[in-house]
Coordinates of C-alpha atoms in Angstrom, one line a residue:
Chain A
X114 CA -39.1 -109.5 -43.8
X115 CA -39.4 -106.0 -44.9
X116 CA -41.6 -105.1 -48.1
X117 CA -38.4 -104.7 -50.5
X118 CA -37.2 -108.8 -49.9
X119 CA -40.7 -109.6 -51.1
X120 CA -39.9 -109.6 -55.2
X121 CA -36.4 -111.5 -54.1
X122 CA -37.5 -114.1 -52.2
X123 CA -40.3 -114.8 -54.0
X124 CA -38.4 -115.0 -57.2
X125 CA -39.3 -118.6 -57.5
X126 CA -43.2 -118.7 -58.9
X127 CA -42.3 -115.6 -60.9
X128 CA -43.3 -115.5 -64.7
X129 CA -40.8 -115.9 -66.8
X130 CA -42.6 -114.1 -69.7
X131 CA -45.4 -111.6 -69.6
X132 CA -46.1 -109.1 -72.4
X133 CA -46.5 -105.4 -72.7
X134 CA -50.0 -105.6 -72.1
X135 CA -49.3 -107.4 -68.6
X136 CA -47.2 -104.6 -67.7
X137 CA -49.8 -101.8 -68.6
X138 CA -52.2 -104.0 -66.7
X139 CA -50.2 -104.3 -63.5
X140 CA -49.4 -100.2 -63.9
X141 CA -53.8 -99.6 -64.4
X142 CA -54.1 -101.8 -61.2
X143 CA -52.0 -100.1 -59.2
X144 CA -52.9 -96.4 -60.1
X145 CA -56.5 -97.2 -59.4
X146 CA -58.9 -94.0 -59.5
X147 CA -56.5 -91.8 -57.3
X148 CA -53.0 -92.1 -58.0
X149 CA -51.1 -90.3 -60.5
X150 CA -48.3 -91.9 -62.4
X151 CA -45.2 -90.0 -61.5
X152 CA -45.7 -91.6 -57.7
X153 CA -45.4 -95.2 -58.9
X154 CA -41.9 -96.7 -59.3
X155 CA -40.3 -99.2 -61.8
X156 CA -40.1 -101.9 -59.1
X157 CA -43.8 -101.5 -57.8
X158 CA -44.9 -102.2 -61.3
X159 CA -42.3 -105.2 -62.2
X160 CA -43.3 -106.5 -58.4
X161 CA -47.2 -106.1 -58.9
X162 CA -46.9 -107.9 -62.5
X163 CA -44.7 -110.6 -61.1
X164 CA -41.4 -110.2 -62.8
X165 CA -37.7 -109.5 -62.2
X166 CA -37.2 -105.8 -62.3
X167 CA -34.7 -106.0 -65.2
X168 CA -37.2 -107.3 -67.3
X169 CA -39.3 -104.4 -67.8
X170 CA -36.7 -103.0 -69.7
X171 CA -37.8 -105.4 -72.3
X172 CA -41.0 -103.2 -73.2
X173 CA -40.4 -100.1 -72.5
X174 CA -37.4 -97.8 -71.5
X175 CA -38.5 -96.4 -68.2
X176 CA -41.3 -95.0 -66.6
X177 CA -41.8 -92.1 -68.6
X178 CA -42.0 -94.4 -71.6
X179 CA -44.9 -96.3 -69.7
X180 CA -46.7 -93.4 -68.4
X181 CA -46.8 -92.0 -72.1
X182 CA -48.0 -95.4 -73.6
X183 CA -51.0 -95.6 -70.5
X184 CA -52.1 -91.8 -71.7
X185 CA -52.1 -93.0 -75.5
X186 CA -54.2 -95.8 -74.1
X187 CA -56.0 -93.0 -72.7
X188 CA -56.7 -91.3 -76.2
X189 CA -57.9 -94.4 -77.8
X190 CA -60.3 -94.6 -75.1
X191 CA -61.6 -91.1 -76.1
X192 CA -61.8 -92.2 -80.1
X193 CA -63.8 -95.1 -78.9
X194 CA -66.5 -92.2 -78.2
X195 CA -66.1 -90.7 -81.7
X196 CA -66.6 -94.5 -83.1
X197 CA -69.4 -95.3 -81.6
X198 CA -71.1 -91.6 -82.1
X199 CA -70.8 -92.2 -86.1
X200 CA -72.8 -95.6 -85.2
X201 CA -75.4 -95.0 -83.0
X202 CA -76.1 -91.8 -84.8
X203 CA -76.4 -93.6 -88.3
X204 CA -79.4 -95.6 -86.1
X205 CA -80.8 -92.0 -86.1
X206 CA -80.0 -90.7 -82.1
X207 CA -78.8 -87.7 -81.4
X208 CA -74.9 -87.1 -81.7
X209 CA -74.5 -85.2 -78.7
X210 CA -76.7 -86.9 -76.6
X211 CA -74.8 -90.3 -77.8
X212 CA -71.7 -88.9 -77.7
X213 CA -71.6 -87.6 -74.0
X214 CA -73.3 -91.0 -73.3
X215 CA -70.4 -93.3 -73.9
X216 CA -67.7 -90.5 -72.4
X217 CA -69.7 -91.2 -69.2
X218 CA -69.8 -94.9 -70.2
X219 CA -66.1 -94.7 -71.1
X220 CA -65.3 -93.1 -67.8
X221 CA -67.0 -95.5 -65.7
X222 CA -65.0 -98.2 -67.6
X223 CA -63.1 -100.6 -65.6
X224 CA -59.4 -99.2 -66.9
X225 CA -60.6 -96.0 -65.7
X226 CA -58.0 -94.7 -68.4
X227 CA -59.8 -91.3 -69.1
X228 CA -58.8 -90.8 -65.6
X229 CA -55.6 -91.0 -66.3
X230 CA -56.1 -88.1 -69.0
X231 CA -58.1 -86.1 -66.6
X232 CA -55.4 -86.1 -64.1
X233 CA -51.8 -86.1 -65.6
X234 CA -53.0 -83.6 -67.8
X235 CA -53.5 -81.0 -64.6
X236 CA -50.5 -82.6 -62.1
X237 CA -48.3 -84.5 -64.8
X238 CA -45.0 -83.9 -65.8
X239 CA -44.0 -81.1 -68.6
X240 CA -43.7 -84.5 -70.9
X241 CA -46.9 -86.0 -69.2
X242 CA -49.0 -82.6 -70.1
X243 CA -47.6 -82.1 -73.5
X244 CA -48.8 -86.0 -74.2
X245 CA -52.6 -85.3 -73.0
X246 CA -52.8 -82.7 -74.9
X247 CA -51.8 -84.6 -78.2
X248 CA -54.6 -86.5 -77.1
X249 CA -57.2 -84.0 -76.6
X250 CA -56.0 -82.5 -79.7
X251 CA -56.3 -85.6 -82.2
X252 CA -60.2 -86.2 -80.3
X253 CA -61.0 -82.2 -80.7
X254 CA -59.7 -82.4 -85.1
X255 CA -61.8 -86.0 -85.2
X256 CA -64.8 -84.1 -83.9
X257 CA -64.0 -80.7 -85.7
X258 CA -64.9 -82.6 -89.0
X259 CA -67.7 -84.6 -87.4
X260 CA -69.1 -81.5 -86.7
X261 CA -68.4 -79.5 -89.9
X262 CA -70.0 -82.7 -91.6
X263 CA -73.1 -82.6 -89.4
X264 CA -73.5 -78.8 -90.1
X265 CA -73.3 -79.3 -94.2
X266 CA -76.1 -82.2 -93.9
X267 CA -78.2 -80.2 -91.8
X268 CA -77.9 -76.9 -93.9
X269 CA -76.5 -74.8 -91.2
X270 CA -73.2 -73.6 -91.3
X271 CA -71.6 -73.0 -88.3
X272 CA -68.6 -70.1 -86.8
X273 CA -65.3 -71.4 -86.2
X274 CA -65.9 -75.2 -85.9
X275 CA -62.1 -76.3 -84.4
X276 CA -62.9 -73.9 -81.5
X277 CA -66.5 -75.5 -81.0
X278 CA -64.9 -78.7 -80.8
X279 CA -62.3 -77.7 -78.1
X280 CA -64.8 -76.0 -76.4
X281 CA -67.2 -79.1 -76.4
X282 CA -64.2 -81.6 -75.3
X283 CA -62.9 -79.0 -72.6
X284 CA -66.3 -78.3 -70.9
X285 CA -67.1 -82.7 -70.9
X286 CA -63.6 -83.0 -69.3
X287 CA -64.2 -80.4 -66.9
X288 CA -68.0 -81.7 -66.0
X289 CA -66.3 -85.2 -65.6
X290 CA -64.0 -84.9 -63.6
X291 CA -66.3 -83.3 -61.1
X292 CA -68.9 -86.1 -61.9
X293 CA -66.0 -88.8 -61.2
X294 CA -66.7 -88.1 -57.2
X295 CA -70.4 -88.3 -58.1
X296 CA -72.7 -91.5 -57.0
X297 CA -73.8 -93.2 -60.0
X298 CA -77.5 -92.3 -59.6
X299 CA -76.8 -88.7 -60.3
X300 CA -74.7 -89.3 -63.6
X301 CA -77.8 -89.0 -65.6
X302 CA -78.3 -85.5 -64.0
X303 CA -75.2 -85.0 -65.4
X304 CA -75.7 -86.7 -68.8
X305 CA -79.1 -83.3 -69.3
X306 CA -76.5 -80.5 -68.0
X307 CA -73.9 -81.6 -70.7
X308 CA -76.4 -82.1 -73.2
X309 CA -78.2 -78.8 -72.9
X310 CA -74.8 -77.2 -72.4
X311 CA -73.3 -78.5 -75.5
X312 CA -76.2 -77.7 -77.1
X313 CA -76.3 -74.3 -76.2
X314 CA -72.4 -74.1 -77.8
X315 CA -73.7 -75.4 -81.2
X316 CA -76.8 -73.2 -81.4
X317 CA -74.3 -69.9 -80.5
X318 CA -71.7 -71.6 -83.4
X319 CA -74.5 -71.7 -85.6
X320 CA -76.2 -67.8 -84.3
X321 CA -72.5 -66.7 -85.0
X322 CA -71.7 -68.2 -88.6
X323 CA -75.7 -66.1 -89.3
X324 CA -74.0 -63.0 -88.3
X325 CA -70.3 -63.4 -90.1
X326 CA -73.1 -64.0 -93.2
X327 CA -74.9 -60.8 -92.7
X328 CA -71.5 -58.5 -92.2
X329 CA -69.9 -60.6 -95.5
X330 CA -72.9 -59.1 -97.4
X331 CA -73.2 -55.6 -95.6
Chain B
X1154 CA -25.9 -80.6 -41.0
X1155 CA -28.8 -82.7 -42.2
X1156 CA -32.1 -80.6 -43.2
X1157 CA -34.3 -81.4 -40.7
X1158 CA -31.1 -80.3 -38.0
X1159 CA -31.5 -77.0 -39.4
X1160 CA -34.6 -75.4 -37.9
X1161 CA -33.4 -76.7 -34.4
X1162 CA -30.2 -75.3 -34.7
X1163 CA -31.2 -71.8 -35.8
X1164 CA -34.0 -71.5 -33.2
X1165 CA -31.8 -69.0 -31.6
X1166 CA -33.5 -66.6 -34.7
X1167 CA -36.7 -68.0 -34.5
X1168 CA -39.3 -65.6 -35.2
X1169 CA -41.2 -65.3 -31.5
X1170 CA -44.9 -64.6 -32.7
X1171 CA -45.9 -64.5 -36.4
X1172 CA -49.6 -64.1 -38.1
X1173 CA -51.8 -66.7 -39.8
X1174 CA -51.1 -64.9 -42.6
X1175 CA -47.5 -65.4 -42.6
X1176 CA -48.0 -68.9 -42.5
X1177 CA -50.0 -69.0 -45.7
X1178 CA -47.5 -67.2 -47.3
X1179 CA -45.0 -69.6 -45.8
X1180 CA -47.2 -72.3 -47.4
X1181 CA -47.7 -70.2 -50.7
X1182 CA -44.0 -69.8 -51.1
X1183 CA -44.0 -73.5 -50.8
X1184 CA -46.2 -75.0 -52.8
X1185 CA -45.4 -72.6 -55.9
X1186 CA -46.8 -73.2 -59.3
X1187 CA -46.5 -77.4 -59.3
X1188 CA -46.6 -78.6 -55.7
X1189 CA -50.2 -80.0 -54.4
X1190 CA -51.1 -79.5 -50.9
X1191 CA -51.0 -82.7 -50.0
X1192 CA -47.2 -83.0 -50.2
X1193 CA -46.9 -80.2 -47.7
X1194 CA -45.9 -81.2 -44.5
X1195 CA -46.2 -78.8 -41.2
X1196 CA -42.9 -79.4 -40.1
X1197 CA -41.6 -78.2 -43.8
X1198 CA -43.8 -74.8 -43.4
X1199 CA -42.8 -74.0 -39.7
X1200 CA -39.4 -74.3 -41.2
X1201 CA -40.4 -71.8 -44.0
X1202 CA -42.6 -69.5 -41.4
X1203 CA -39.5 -69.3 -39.5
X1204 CA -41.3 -71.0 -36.0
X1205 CA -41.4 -74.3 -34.0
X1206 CA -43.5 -76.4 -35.3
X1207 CA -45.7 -76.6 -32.3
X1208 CA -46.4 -72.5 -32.8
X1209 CA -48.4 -73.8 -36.4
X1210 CA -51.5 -74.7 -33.9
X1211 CA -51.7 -71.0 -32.9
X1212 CA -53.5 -70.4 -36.0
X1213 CA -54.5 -73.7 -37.5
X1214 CA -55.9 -77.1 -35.8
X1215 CA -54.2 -79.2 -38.5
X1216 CA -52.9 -79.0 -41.9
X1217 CA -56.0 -79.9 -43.2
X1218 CA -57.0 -76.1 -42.0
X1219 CA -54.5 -74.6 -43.2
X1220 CA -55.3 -76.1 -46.7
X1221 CA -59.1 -75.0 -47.1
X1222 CA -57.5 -72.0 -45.5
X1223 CA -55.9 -71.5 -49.1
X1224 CA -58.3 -72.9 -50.9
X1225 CA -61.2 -70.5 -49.9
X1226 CA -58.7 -67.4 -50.7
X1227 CA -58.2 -68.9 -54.1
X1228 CA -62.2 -68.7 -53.8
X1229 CA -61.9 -64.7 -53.1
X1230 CA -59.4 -64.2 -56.3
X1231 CA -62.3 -65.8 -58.1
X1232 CA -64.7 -63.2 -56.6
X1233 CA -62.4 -60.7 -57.5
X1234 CA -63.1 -61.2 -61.1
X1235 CA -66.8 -60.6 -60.7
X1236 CA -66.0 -57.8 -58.9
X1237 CA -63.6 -56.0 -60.9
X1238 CA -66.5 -56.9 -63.8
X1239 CA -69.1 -55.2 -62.6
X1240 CA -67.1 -52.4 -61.8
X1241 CA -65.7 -52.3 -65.8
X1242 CA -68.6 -53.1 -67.3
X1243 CA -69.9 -49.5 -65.6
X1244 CA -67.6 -48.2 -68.2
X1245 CA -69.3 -49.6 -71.1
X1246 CA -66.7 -52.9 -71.7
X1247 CA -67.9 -56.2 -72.6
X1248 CA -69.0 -57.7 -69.6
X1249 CA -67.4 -61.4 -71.2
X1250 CA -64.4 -60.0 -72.1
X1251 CA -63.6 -57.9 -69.2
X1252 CA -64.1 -61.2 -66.4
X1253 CA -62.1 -63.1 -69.0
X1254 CA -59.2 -60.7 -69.1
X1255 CA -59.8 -60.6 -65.2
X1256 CA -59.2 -63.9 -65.1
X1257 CA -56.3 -64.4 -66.8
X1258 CA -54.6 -61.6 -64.6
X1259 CA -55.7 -63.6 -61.4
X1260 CA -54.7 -66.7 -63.1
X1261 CA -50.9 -65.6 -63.0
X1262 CA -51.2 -63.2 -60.2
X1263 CA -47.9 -64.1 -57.9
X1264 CA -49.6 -65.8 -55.1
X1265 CA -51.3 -68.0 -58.2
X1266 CA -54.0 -68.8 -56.0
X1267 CA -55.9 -70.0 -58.9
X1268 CA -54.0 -72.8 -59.2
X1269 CA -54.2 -74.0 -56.1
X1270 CA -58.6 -74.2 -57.1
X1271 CA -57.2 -76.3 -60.6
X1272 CA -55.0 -78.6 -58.8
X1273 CA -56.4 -79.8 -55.6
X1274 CA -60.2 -80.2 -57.8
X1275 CA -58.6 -83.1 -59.5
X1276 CA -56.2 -84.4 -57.5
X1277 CA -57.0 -83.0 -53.9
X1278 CA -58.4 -85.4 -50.9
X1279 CA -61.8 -85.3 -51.0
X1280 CA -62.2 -82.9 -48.5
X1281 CA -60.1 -80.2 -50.4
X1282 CA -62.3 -81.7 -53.7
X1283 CA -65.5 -80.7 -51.7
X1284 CA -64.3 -77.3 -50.6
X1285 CA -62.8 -76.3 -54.2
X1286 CA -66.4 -77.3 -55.9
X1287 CA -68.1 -75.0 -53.1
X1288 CA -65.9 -72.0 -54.3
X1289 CA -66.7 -73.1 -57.9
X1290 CA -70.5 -72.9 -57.0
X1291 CA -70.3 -69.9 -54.6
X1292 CA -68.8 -67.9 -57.8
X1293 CA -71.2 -69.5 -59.9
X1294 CA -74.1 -68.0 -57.9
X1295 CA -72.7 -64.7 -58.3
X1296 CA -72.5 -64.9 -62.5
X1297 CA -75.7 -66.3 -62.7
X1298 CA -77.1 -63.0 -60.9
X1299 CA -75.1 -61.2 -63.3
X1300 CA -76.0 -63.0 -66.2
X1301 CA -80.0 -62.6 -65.4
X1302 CA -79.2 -58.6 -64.8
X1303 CA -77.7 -58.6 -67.9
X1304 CA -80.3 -60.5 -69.9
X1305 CA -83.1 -58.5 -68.5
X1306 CA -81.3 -55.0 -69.1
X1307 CA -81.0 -56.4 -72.7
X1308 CA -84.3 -57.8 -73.1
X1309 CA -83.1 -61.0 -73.9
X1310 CA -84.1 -64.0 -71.7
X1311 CA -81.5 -67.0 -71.4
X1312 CA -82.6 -70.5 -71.1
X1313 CA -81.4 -72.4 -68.2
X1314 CA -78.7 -69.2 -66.5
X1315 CA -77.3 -71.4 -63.5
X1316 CA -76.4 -73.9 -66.0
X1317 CA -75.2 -71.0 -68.4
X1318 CA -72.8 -69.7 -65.7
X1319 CA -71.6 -73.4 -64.5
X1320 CA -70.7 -74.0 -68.6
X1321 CA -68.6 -70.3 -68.4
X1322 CA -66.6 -71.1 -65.3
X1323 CA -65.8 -74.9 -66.2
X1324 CA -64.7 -74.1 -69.3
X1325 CA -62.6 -70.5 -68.5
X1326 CA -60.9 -72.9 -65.6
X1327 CA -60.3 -76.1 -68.0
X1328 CA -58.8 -73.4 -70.9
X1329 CA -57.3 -71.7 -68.0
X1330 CA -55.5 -74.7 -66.9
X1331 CA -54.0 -75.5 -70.1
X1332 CA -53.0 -71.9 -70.8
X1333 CA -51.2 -72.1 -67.8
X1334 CA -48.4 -73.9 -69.3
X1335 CA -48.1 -71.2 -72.2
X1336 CA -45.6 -68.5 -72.6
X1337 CA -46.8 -64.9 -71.8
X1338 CA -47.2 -63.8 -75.2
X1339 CA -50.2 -66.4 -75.7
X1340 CA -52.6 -65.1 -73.7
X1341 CA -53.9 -63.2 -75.9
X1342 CA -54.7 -65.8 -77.8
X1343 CA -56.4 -67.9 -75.3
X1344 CA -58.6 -64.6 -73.9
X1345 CA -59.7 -64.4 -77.9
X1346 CA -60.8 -68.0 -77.8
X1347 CA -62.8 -68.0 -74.5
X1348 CA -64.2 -64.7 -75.3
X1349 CA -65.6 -66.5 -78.7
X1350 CA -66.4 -69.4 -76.7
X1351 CA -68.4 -67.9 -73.7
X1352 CA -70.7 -65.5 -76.6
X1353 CA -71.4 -69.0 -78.4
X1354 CA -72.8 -70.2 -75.1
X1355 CA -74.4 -67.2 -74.8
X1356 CA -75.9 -66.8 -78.1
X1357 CA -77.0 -70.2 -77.8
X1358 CA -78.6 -69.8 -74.3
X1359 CA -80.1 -66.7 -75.6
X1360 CA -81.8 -68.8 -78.5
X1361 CA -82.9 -72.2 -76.5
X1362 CA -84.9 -69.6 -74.6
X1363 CA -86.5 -68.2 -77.8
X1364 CA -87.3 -72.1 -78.6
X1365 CA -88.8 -72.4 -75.1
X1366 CA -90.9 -69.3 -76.1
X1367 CA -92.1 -70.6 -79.0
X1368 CA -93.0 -73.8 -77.3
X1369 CA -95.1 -72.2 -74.6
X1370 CA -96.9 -70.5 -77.1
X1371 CA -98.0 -73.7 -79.4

């Protein structure tokens, strides 16, 4: 029996309802923390969740319309870190420490959905790319008025806050990705090089906004 | 005529010896802006080279070879940019944005040899992962030298310098990676952005070591 009879002859015990969910699900499984979406095929995913081919066009159109809904997922999983930043830093910690803290425990997680971002935004389709970027874009304008917020409390203004938070996001993607191949042990190592690195970004943002200051009043 | 017929059939014109160069720029020709080495087959670049297949172990034991092959010249472009620095910054330019106007050149250079560092990082085996992170930190090595010289001709110590220059290059590839997608007449914009970026890091490196100072004093 070759691999393609399987779905047919087992058509029997299939379910004769699953959601959208069960779809994404059977899509996360299969990608695992290597694959990258355009190399999975409709009737991989409608075999691995157990269901007639034709009735993934229930949910979504085709592919591309999955691939795009697992890379939003992928987005909500990054907000999740802005969330729980506003939190945990209400409890008095510090918000970069925190936040860099749940992006490593975010891309630990199970789904391994900021994977997903990580990757299809280097070796995705035009269509994948354009949607990771939305993505990063939506995190980097949630965390350009975290930051502009954090600056007024503290007193010190800061240069060109949208550019400090794309540079913050771009350098923990980049870091993260490298730390993905990393043993967990060592991800504390990289938790100190991000914060001090991120650091280092707001103390320039902040050295910067001193000198626009003193040219304003020259 | 099927495809694979084709290089039997025209072996009458078969190249009779050609260089190990000639087969990376088979493979370069191949792979173009999109393609990641691992879709590559030999068969596909003796067919480009212009040779029997069996002439590709001439020059490399596998296609594994011929892969960090291409990965450690993306490593030289990289070393070109601190090369072409030092020799600009001679003239009095800004040592930041000189390598970052470097590195956009190399980034679009037409054997984009860049990209082949961006692409197999993330999505490479984990062979061509280990050798693209050993170019990373080979270039790495050489800006932190530079970025000590620099400090120390400006009497400025910087906190932390191998971490300074590991926060430069992840982030100049990361913003690199996404500018690769933009048209031509962006750049400019993207070299303004990381040049802004890399002085915050700067600035800020600059400062933590002031705050170390002060600390070893109390």
């Amino acid at each position: 029996m070759t691999r393609l009879d399987t779905p047919e002859t087992s058509s029997a015990s299939r379910k004769a309802t699953i959601s959208r969910d069960d779809l994404i699900a059977a899509a996360l499984r299969l990608l695992g923390p290597h694959r990258s979406i355009s190399t999975l095929s409709l009737r991989e995913v409608a075999r691995e969740a157990d269901i007639a081919p034709n009735s993934f066009y229930r949910h979504f159109r085709d592919m591309d319309a999955l691939a795009i809904a697992l890379i939003e997922l992928g987005g909500r999983s990054l907000r999740t870190i802005i969330r729980e930043a506003r939190v945990r830093v209400r409890t008095g910690r510090s918000a970069i420490r925190t936040s860099i803290e749940t992006f490593m425990e975010q891309l630990y997680a199970d789904e391994r959905l900021l994977h997903i971002l990580l990757r299809e935004g280097i070796v995705g389709s035009d269509a994948y790319k354009a949607a990771v970027e939305r993505e990063l874009r939506a995190f980097e304008d949630e965390l350009c008025i975290d930051l502009v917020r954090l600056s007024e409390a503290a007193g010190k203004p800061i240069h060109a806050p949208a550019l400090v938070a794309t540079a913050m996001t771009r350098l923990v993607f980049a870091m993260g990705a490298t730390a993905l191949d990393l043993p967990r042990e060592r991800h504390g190592e990289v938790v100190e090089q991000l914060v001090t690195m991120l650091r280092m970004i707001m103390l320039g943002a902040c050295e910067l906004a001193t000198q626009d200051d003193r040219s304003a009043v020259s």
